[in-house]
Short mmCIF file of N, CA and C in Angstrom, two decimals:
data_model
loop_
_atom_site.label_atom_id
_atom_site.label_comp_id
_atom_site.label_asym_id
_atom_site.label_seq_id
_atom_site.Cartn_x
_atom_site.Cartn_y
_atom_site.Cartn_z
N MET A 1 -7.26 8.19 1.95
CA MET A 1 -7.59 6.79 1.85
C MET A 1 -8.47 6.43 3.03
N ALA A 2 -9.60 5.89 2.76
CA ALA A 2 -10.46 5.40 3.83
C ALA A 2 -10.18 3.93 4.04
N THR A 3 -10.29 3.49 5.27
CA THR A 3 -10.06 2.10 5.59
C THR A 3 -11.19 1.63 6.49
N ALA A 4 -11.73 0.46 6.19
CA ALA A 4 -12.76 -0.14 7.03
C ALA A 4 -12.27 -1.51 7.49
N HIS A 5 -12.48 -1.81 8.74
CA HIS A 5 -11.98 -3.06 9.31
C HIS A 5 -13.08 -3.79 10.06
N ASN A 6 -13.04 -5.12 10.00
CA ASN A 6 -13.90 -5.88 10.88
C ASN A 6 -13.06 -6.70 11.85
N HIS A 7 -11.80 -6.32 12.00
CA HIS A 7 -10.94 -6.89 13.02
C HIS A 7 -10.02 -5.79 13.54
N SER A 8 -9.29 -6.08 14.58
CA SER A 8 -8.56 -5.04 15.30
C SER A 8 -7.16 -4.80 14.72
N HIS A 9 -6.85 -3.53 14.51
CA HIS A 9 -5.52 -3.07 14.09
C HIS A 9 -5.23 -1.80 14.86
N HIS A 10 -3.95 -1.54 15.08
CA HIS A 10 -3.57 -0.23 15.59
C HIS A 10 -3.21 0.62 14.38
N GLU A 11 -4.02 1.62 14.09
CA GLU A 11 -3.78 2.51 12.97
C GLU A 11 -2.76 3.56 13.37
N HIS A 12 -1.76 3.77 12.54
CA HIS A 12 -0.72 4.76 12.81
C HIS A 12 -0.90 5.96 11.89
N THR A 13 -0.48 7.13 12.36
CA THR A 13 -0.49 8.35 11.55
C THR A 13 0.79 9.14 11.82
N GLY A 14 1.11 10.05 10.92
CA GLY A 14 2.23 10.97 11.12
C GLY A 14 3.54 10.28 11.44
N ASP A 15 4.28 10.88 12.37
CA ASP A 15 5.59 10.34 12.75
C ASP A 15 5.48 8.92 13.31
N ASP A 16 4.36 8.61 13.96
CA ASP A 16 4.13 7.27 14.50
C ASP A 16 4.07 6.24 13.36
N LEU A 17 3.47 6.62 12.23
CA LEU A 17 3.40 5.73 11.07
C LEU A 17 4.79 5.51 10.49
N LEU A 18 5.57 6.56 10.39
CA LEU A 18 6.93 6.45 9.87
C LEU A 18 7.77 5.53 10.77
N THR A 19 7.64 5.70 12.08
CA THR A 19 8.37 4.85 13.04
C THR A 19 7.91 3.40 12.94
N ALA A 20 6.60 3.18 12.84
CA ALA A 20 6.07 1.81 12.74
C ALA A 20 6.56 1.14 11.46
N ALA A 21 6.63 1.89 10.36
CA ALA A 21 7.12 1.34 9.09
C ALA A 21 8.59 0.96 9.22
N ARG A 22 9.39 1.86 9.79
CA ARG A 22 10.82 1.56 9.99
C ARG A 22 11.00 0.31 10.85
N ASN A 23 10.25 0.23 11.93
CA ASN A 23 10.36 -0.92 12.83
C ASN A 23 9.94 -2.22 12.14
N ALA A 24 8.88 -2.17 11.35
CA ALA A 24 8.41 -3.37 10.65
C ALA A 24 9.43 -3.82 9.61
N LEU A 25 10.03 -2.87 8.90
CA LEU A 25 10.99 -3.24 7.86
C LEU A 25 12.27 -3.80 8.48
N THR A 26 12.76 -3.18 9.53
CA THR A 26 13.99 -3.69 10.16
C THR A 26 13.72 -5.03 10.85
N ALA A 27 12.52 -5.22 11.39
CA ALA A 27 12.16 -6.51 12.00
C ALA A 27 12.13 -7.62 10.95
N ALA A 28 11.88 -7.24 9.70
CA ALA A 28 11.87 -8.21 8.61
C ALA A 28 13.28 -8.47 8.07
N GLY A 29 14.28 -7.84 8.68
CA GLY A 29 15.67 -8.06 8.29
C GLY A 29 16.15 -7.16 7.16
N GLU A 30 15.39 -6.12 6.85
CA GLU A 30 15.77 -5.18 5.79
C GLU A 30 16.32 -3.90 6.42
N GLN A 31 17.08 -3.15 5.64
CA GLN A 31 17.63 -1.88 6.11
C GLN A 31 16.65 -0.75 5.85
N TRP A 32 16.62 0.21 6.77
CA TRP A 32 15.82 1.43 6.61
C TRP A 32 16.79 2.53 6.22
N THR A 33 16.89 2.78 4.93
CA THR A 33 17.84 3.77 4.42
C THR A 33 17.18 5.13 4.31
N GLY A 34 17.98 6.14 4.08
CA GLY A 34 17.46 7.48 3.89
C GLY A 34 16.50 7.56 2.70
N MET A 35 16.84 6.89 1.60
CA MET A 35 15.97 6.91 0.42
C MET A 35 14.66 6.17 0.70
N ARG A 36 14.72 5.05 1.41
CA ARG A 36 13.50 4.33 1.75
C ARG A 36 12.61 5.18 2.66
N GLU A 37 13.22 5.88 3.59
CA GLU A 37 12.45 6.77 4.46
C GLU A 37 11.80 7.88 3.64
N SER A 38 12.54 8.45 2.71
CA SER A 38 11.99 9.52 1.87
C SER A 38 10.81 9.02 1.03
N VAL A 39 10.95 7.84 0.46
CA VAL A 39 9.87 7.28 -0.36
C VAL A 39 8.65 7.01 0.51
N PHE A 40 8.84 6.43 1.70
CA PHE A 40 7.70 6.15 2.56
C PHE A 40 7.05 7.45 3.04
N ALA A 41 7.85 8.43 3.39
CA ALA A 41 7.31 9.73 3.84
C ALA A 41 6.48 10.37 2.73
N GLU A 42 6.96 10.28 1.51
CA GLU A 42 6.21 10.84 0.38
C GLU A 42 4.93 10.03 0.15
N LEU A 43 5.02 8.72 0.24
CA LEU A 43 3.85 7.86 0.05
C LEU A 43 2.77 8.17 1.08
N MET A 44 3.15 8.34 2.32
CA MET A 44 2.16 8.54 3.38
C MET A 44 1.54 9.94 3.35
N ARG A 45 2.10 10.86 2.56
CA ARG A 45 1.52 12.20 2.42
C ARG A 45 0.22 12.17 1.61
N HIS A 46 0.01 11.11 0.84
CA HIS A 46 -1.10 11.05 -0.10
C HIS A 46 -2.27 10.26 0.46
N ASP A 47 -3.47 10.83 0.28
CA ASP A 47 -4.69 10.14 0.70
C ASP A 47 -5.21 9.20 -0.38
N LYS A 48 -4.79 9.44 -1.62
CA LYS A 48 -5.22 8.62 -2.75
C LYS A 48 -4.01 7.84 -3.26
N PRO A 49 -4.25 6.77 -4.00
CA PRO A 49 -3.13 6.01 -4.56
C PRO A 49 -2.23 6.92 -5.39
N VAL A 50 -0.93 6.71 -5.26
CA VAL A 50 0.05 7.55 -5.96
C VAL A 50 1.01 6.64 -6.73
N SER A 51 1.41 7.10 -7.91
CA SER A 51 2.30 6.29 -8.75
C SER A 51 3.76 6.48 -8.35
N ALA A 52 4.58 5.54 -8.76
CA ALA A 52 6.02 5.65 -8.52
C ALA A 52 6.59 6.87 -9.24
N TYR A 53 6.04 7.18 -10.40
CA TYR A 53 6.51 8.35 -11.15
C TYR A 53 6.20 9.64 -10.40
N ASP A 54 5.01 9.73 -9.82
CA ASP A 54 4.68 10.94 -9.04
C ASP A 54 5.59 11.06 -7.82
N ILE A 55 5.85 9.94 -7.15
CA ILE A 55 6.75 9.96 -6.00
C ILE A 55 8.15 10.39 -6.44
N ALA A 56 8.64 9.83 -7.55
CA ALA A 56 9.97 10.19 -8.05
C ALA A 56 10.04 11.67 -8.41
N ASP A 57 9.00 12.19 -9.06
CA ASP A 57 8.97 13.62 -9.42
C ASP A 57 8.99 14.50 -8.18
N ASN A 58 8.17 14.16 -7.19
CA ASN A 58 8.11 14.97 -5.96
C ASN A 58 9.43 14.92 -5.19
N LEU A 59 10.04 13.74 -5.11
CA LEU A 59 11.32 13.63 -4.42
C LEU A 59 12.42 14.36 -5.19
N SER A 60 12.38 14.29 -6.52
CA SER A 60 13.36 15.00 -7.34
C SER A 60 13.29 16.50 -7.08
N ALA A 61 12.08 17.03 -7.03
CA ALA A 61 11.89 18.46 -6.79
C ALA A 61 12.37 18.83 -5.38
N ALA A 62 12.07 18.00 -4.40
CA ALA A 62 12.45 18.29 -3.01
C ALA A 62 13.96 18.19 -2.81
N ARG A 63 14.61 17.25 -3.50
CA ARG A 63 16.04 17.03 -3.32
C ARG A 63 16.90 17.89 -4.24
N GLY A 64 16.28 18.42 -5.29
CA GLY A 64 17.05 19.21 -6.25
C GLY A 64 17.91 18.36 -7.17
N LYS A 65 17.65 17.08 -7.20
CA LYS A 65 18.34 16.19 -8.14
C LYS A 65 17.38 15.05 -8.50
N ARG A 66 17.61 14.48 -9.68
CA ARG A 66 16.70 13.48 -10.22
C ARG A 66 16.71 12.21 -9.37
N VAL A 67 15.50 11.73 -9.08
CA VAL A 67 15.31 10.42 -8.45
C VAL A 67 14.67 9.53 -9.51
N ALA A 68 15.30 8.42 -9.82
CA ALA A 68 14.83 7.54 -10.88
C ALA A 68 13.58 6.78 -10.46
N PRO A 69 12.55 6.79 -11.32
CA PRO A 69 11.34 6.02 -11.01
C PRO A 69 11.62 4.54 -10.77
N ASN A 70 12.60 3.96 -11.48
CA ASN A 70 12.92 2.54 -11.26
C ASN A 70 13.38 2.27 -9.83
N SER A 71 14.13 3.20 -9.27
CA SER A 71 14.56 3.06 -7.87
C SER A 71 13.36 3.11 -6.94
N VAL A 72 12.43 4.01 -7.24
CA VAL A 72 11.22 4.14 -6.42
C VAL A 72 10.39 2.87 -6.54
N TYR A 73 10.25 2.32 -7.75
CA TYR A 73 9.51 1.07 -7.94
C TYR A 73 10.10 -0.06 -7.09
N ARG A 74 11.42 -0.18 -7.09
CA ARG A 74 12.06 -1.25 -6.31
C ARG A 74 11.75 -1.09 -4.82
N ILE A 75 11.81 0.14 -4.34
CA ILE A 75 11.51 0.40 -2.93
C ILE A 75 10.04 0.10 -2.64
N LEU A 76 9.15 0.53 -3.52
CA LEU A 76 7.72 0.27 -3.31
C LEU A 76 7.43 -1.23 -3.33
N ASP A 77 8.08 -1.97 -4.22
CA ASP A 77 7.90 -3.43 -4.24
C ASP A 77 8.36 -4.05 -2.92
N LEU A 78 9.47 -3.56 -2.38
CA LEU A 78 9.94 -4.02 -1.08
C LEU A 78 8.92 -3.70 0.00
N PHE A 79 8.35 -2.50 -0.05
CA PHE A 79 7.33 -2.11 0.93
C PHE A 79 6.09 -3.00 0.83
N VAL A 80 5.65 -3.32 -0.38
CA VAL A 80 4.49 -4.19 -0.56
C VAL A 80 4.80 -5.59 -0.02
N THR A 81 5.98 -6.10 -0.33
CA THR A 81 6.38 -7.43 0.13
C THR A 81 6.39 -7.51 1.65
N ASN A 82 6.75 -6.40 2.30
CA ASN A 82 6.86 -6.38 3.77
C ASN A 82 5.66 -5.70 4.45
N ASN A 83 4.57 -5.54 3.70
CA ASN A 83 3.30 -5.02 4.24
C ASN A 83 3.41 -3.60 4.79
N LEU A 84 4.24 -2.78 4.17
CA LEU A 84 4.31 -1.36 4.53
C LEU A 84 3.46 -0.53 3.58
N ALA A 85 3.17 -1.11 2.42
CA ALA A 85 2.38 -0.42 1.40
C ALA A 85 1.47 -1.42 0.72
N MET A 86 0.43 -0.89 0.09
CA MET A 86 -0.50 -1.71 -0.66
C MET A 86 -0.52 -1.18 -2.09
N ARG A 87 -0.63 -2.10 -3.04
CA ARG A 87 -0.66 -1.71 -4.45
C ARG A 87 -2.08 -1.84 -4.98
N VAL A 88 -2.56 -0.76 -5.59
CA VAL A 88 -3.83 -0.79 -6.30
C VAL A 88 -3.47 -1.16 -7.73
N GLU A 89 -3.66 -2.43 -8.07
CA GLU A 89 -3.18 -2.99 -9.33
C GLU A 89 -3.74 -2.25 -10.54
N SER A 90 -5.05 -2.00 -10.55
CA SER A 90 -5.68 -1.41 -11.73
C SER A 90 -5.21 0.01 -12.00
N ALA A 91 -4.70 0.68 -11.00
CA ALA A 91 -4.21 2.05 -11.16
C ALA A 91 -2.67 2.10 -11.20
N ASN A 92 -2.01 0.96 -11.00
CA ASN A 92 -0.56 0.91 -10.90
C ASN A 92 -0.07 2.00 -9.95
N ALA A 93 -0.70 2.03 -8.78
CA ALA A 93 -0.41 3.06 -7.79
C ALA A 93 -0.38 2.42 -6.40
N PHE A 94 0.10 3.18 -5.43
CA PHE A 94 0.38 2.64 -4.10
C PHE A 94 -0.21 3.51 -3.01
N LEU A 95 -0.50 2.86 -1.88
CA LEU A 95 -0.98 3.52 -0.66
C LEU A 95 -0.12 3.04 0.50
N ALA A 96 0.13 3.91 1.45
CA ALA A 96 0.83 3.49 2.67
C ALA A 96 -0.12 2.62 3.49
N ASN A 97 0.42 1.56 4.06
CA ASN A 97 -0.35 0.71 4.96
C ASN A 97 -0.29 1.37 6.34
N THR A 98 -1.43 1.74 6.88
CA THR A 98 -1.46 2.45 8.17
C THR A 98 -1.26 1.53 9.36
N HIS A 99 -1.13 0.24 9.10
CA HIS A 99 -0.74 -0.70 10.15
C HIS A 99 0.36 -1.59 9.58
N PRO A 100 1.58 -0.98 9.43
CA PRO A 100 2.70 -1.66 8.79
C PRO A 100 3.03 -3.01 9.43
N GLY A 101 3.38 -3.94 8.56
CA GLY A 101 3.77 -5.26 9.02
C GLY A 101 2.61 -6.19 9.21
N CYS A 102 1.40 -5.67 9.24
CA CYS A 102 0.21 -6.51 9.40
C CYS A 102 -0.14 -7.11 8.06
N GLU A 103 -0.09 -8.41 7.95
CA GLU A 103 -0.40 -9.07 6.69
C GLU A 103 -1.90 -9.30 6.57
N HIS A 104 -2.44 -8.86 5.47
CA HIS A 104 -3.85 -9.06 5.19
C HIS A 104 -4.06 -8.97 3.70
N ASP A 105 -5.22 -9.39 3.26
CA ASP A 105 -5.54 -9.33 1.84
C ASP A 105 -5.96 -7.92 1.47
N CYS A 106 -5.79 -7.57 0.21
CA CYS A 106 -6.13 -6.24 -0.26
C CYS A 106 -7.47 -6.25 -0.96
N ILE A 107 -8.40 -5.52 -0.38
CA ILE A 107 -9.72 -5.35 -0.97
C ILE A 107 -9.93 -3.84 -1.11
N PHE A 108 -10.15 -3.39 -2.34
CA PHE A 108 -10.29 -1.96 -2.60
C PHE A 108 -11.58 -1.65 -3.33
N LEU A 109 -12.19 -0.52 -2.97
CA LEU A 109 -13.25 0.09 -3.74
C LEU A 109 -12.59 1.30 -4.40
N VAL A 110 -12.49 1.30 -5.73
CA VAL A 110 -11.75 2.33 -6.45
C VAL A 110 -12.72 3.19 -7.25
N CYS A 111 -12.71 4.50 -6.99
CA CYS A 111 -13.58 5.43 -7.68
C CYS A 111 -12.98 5.83 -9.03
N ASP A 112 -13.74 5.64 -10.10
CA ASP A 112 -13.28 6.00 -11.43
C ASP A 112 -13.32 7.50 -11.68
N GLU A 113 -14.00 8.25 -10.83
CA GLU A 113 -14.09 9.71 -11.00
C GLU A 113 -12.93 10.43 -10.31
N CYS A 114 -12.77 10.21 -9.00
CA CYS A 114 -11.79 10.98 -8.22
C CYS A 114 -10.51 10.20 -7.90
N GLY A 115 -10.51 8.90 -8.14
CA GLY A 115 -9.32 8.10 -7.87
C GLY A 115 -9.20 7.60 -6.45
N GLU A 116 -10.14 7.95 -5.59
CA GLU A 116 -10.13 7.48 -4.19
C GLU A 116 -10.14 5.96 -4.16
N ALA A 117 -9.35 5.37 -3.29
CA ALA A 117 -9.34 3.93 -3.10
C ALA A 117 -9.61 3.65 -1.63
N THR A 118 -10.76 3.07 -1.36
CA THR A 118 -11.11 2.71 0.01
C THR A 118 -10.64 1.29 0.25
N HIS A 119 -9.77 1.13 1.24
CA HIS A 119 -9.25 -0.19 1.58
C HIS A 119 -10.15 -0.82 2.63
N LEU A 120 -10.54 -2.06 2.40
CA LEU A 120 -11.37 -2.81 3.34
C LEU A 120 -10.61 -4.02 3.84
N ASP A 121 -10.76 -4.33 5.10
CA ASP A 121 -10.31 -5.61 5.65
C ASP A 121 -11.57 -6.39 5.95
N ASP A 122 -11.77 -7.50 5.27
CA ASP A 122 -12.94 -8.33 5.50
C ASP A 122 -12.46 -9.78 5.60
N ASP A 123 -12.28 -10.24 6.83
CA ASP A 123 -11.74 -11.59 7.04
C ASP A 123 -12.62 -12.66 6.43
N ALA A 124 -13.94 -12.50 6.49
CA ALA A 124 -14.85 -13.52 5.94
C ALA A 124 -14.67 -13.62 4.43
N LEU A 125 -14.61 -12.47 3.74
CA LEU A 125 -14.40 -12.49 2.29
C LEU A 125 -13.03 -13.06 1.95
N SER A 126 -12.02 -12.64 2.68
CA SER A 126 -10.66 -13.15 2.43
C SER A 126 -10.60 -14.66 2.59
N GLN A 127 -11.19 -15.18 3.67
CA GLN A 127 -11.17 -16.62 3.90
C GLN A 127 -11.97 -17.36 2.83
N ALA A 128 -13.08 -16.77 2.39
CA ALA A 128 -13.88 -17.39 1.33
C ALA A 128 -13.07 -17.49 0.04
N LEU A 129 -12.37 -16.41 -0.32
CA LEU A 129 -11.57 -16.42 -1.54
C LEU A 129 -10.43 -17.44 -1.44
N ARG A 130 -9.79 -17.48 -0.29
CA ARG A 130 -8.72 -18.46 -0.09
C ARG A 130 -9.27 -19.89 -0.13
N GLY A 131 -10.47 -20.08 0.40
CA GLY A 131 -11.12 -21.40 0.38
C GLY A 131 -11.45 -21.84 -1.04
N ILE A 132 -11.93 -20.91 -1.85
CA ILE A 132 -12.23 -21.23 -3.26
C ILE A 132 -10.95 -21.65 -3.97
N ALA A 133 -9.88 -20.90 -3.76
CA ALA A 133 -8.60 -21.22 -4.40
C ALA A 133 -8.10 -22.59 -3.93
N LYS A 134 -8.20 -22.86 -2.64
CA LYS A 134 -7.74 -24.14 -2.10
C LYS A 134 -8.53 -25.30 -2.69
N ALA A 135 -9.85 -25.11 -2.85
CA ALA A 135 -10.70 -26.15 -3.43
C ALA A 135 -10.29 -26.46 -4.87
N GLN A 136 -9.65 -25.51 -5.54
CA GLN A 136 -9.16 -25.70 -6.91
C GLN A 136 -7.70 -26.14 -6.93
N ASN A 137 -7.19 -26.53 -5.74
CA ASN A 137 -5.79 -26.96 -5.59
C ASN A 137 -4.84 -25.84 -6.03
N PHE A 138 -5.16 -24.62 -5.57
CA PHE A 138 -4.38 -23.43 -5.91
C PHE A 138 -3.91 -22.79 -4.62
N SER A 139 -2.62 -22.55 -4.52
CA SER A 139 -2.04 -21.93 -3.32
C SER A 139 -1.97 -20.42 -3.52
N THR A 140 -2.60 -19.66 -2.60
CA THR A 140 -2.63 -18.21 -2.74
C THR A 140 -1.46 -17.55 -2.04
N ASN A 141 -1.00 -16.44 -2.61
CA ASN A 141 -0.02 -15.59 -1.95
C ASN A 141 -0.73 -14.50 -1.19
N ARG A 142 -1.50 -13.70 -1.90
CA ARG A 142 -2.25 -12.61 -1.29
C ARG A 142 -3.36 -12.20 -2.26
N PRO A 143 -4.59 -12.57 -1.96
CA PRO A 143 -5.68 -12.15 -2.85
C PRO A 143 -5.79 -10.62 -2.90
N ILE A 144 -6.06 -10.14 -4.09
CA ILE A 144 -6.30 -8.72 -4.30
C ILE A 144 -7.63 -8.60 -5.04
N VAL A 145 -8.55 -7.86 -4.45
CA VAL A 145 -9.86 -7.65 -5.04
C VAL A 145 -10.04 -6.15 -5.22
N GLU A 146 -10.39 -5.75 -6.43
CA GLU A 146 -10.66 -4.34 -6.70
C GLU A 146 -12.03 -4.23 -7.35
N ILE A 147 -12.85 -3.39 -6.76
CA ILE A 147 -14.16 -3.12 -7.32
C ILE A 147 -14.15 -1.67 -7.80
N ARG A 148 -14.32 -1.49 -9.10
CA ARG A 148 -14.29 -0.16 -9.70
C ARG A 148 -15.71 0.37 -9.78
N GLY A 149 -15.86 1.67 -9.60
CA GLY A 149 -17.17 2.30 -9.66
C GLY A 149 -17.07 3.76 -9.30
N ILE A 150 -18.14 4.30 -8.73
CA ILE A 150 -18.21 5.70 -8.36
C ILE A 150 -18.47 5.80 -6.85
N CYS A 151 -17.65 6.57 -6.14
CA CYS A 151 -17.81 6.71 -4.69
C CYS A 151 -19.01 7.62 -4.37
N GLY A 152 -19.44 7.57 -3.12
CA GLY A 152 -20.57 8.36 -2.67
C GLY A 152 -20.37 9.85 -2.85
N SER A 153 -19.16 10.33 -2.62
CA SER A 153 -18.88 11.77 -2.78
C SER A 153 -19.05 12.21 -4.22
N CYS A 154 -18.63 11.39 -5.16
CA CYS A 154 -18.73 11.75 -6.59
C CYS A 154 -20.15 11.58 -7.11
N MET A 155 -20.93 10.72 -6.48
CA MET A 155 -22.33 10.54 -6.90
C MET A 155 -23.20 11.70 -6.42
N ALA A 156 -22.75 12.38 -5.37
CA ALA A 156 -23.57 13.47 -4.79
C ALA A 156 -23.61 14.69 -5.67
#
């Protein structure tokens, strides 16, 4: 997953990302359980958006017992609500947020060939979208913008 920012974030990787996710979730008043840790660890292994079914299958194989996709979906929804993960709506798939707990709008460039989803943080675009909604007397929760097309690697 590529990420582009026009504002400052501390990007986490590896064990630091897992620790930051745990800290953000517990700071939000939620429990960090063994299953939640397993789901987040599996999510952060992927560079491209991954489905709850793929996560459930991988965890089932690793644990030697079935992990229900519905349980994974509930955990992923909790992660999205608490800014530990981002959902690529058009793919019904998820990406780990490399700066857990940081609330921002989701802007994705999604490649129809390879499935790569480049996450962008663009405060000007986010504020413009929120301003348009406000002018229509509409209260936003979290704008999500997805632009589908072909990435530079696939065009080459």
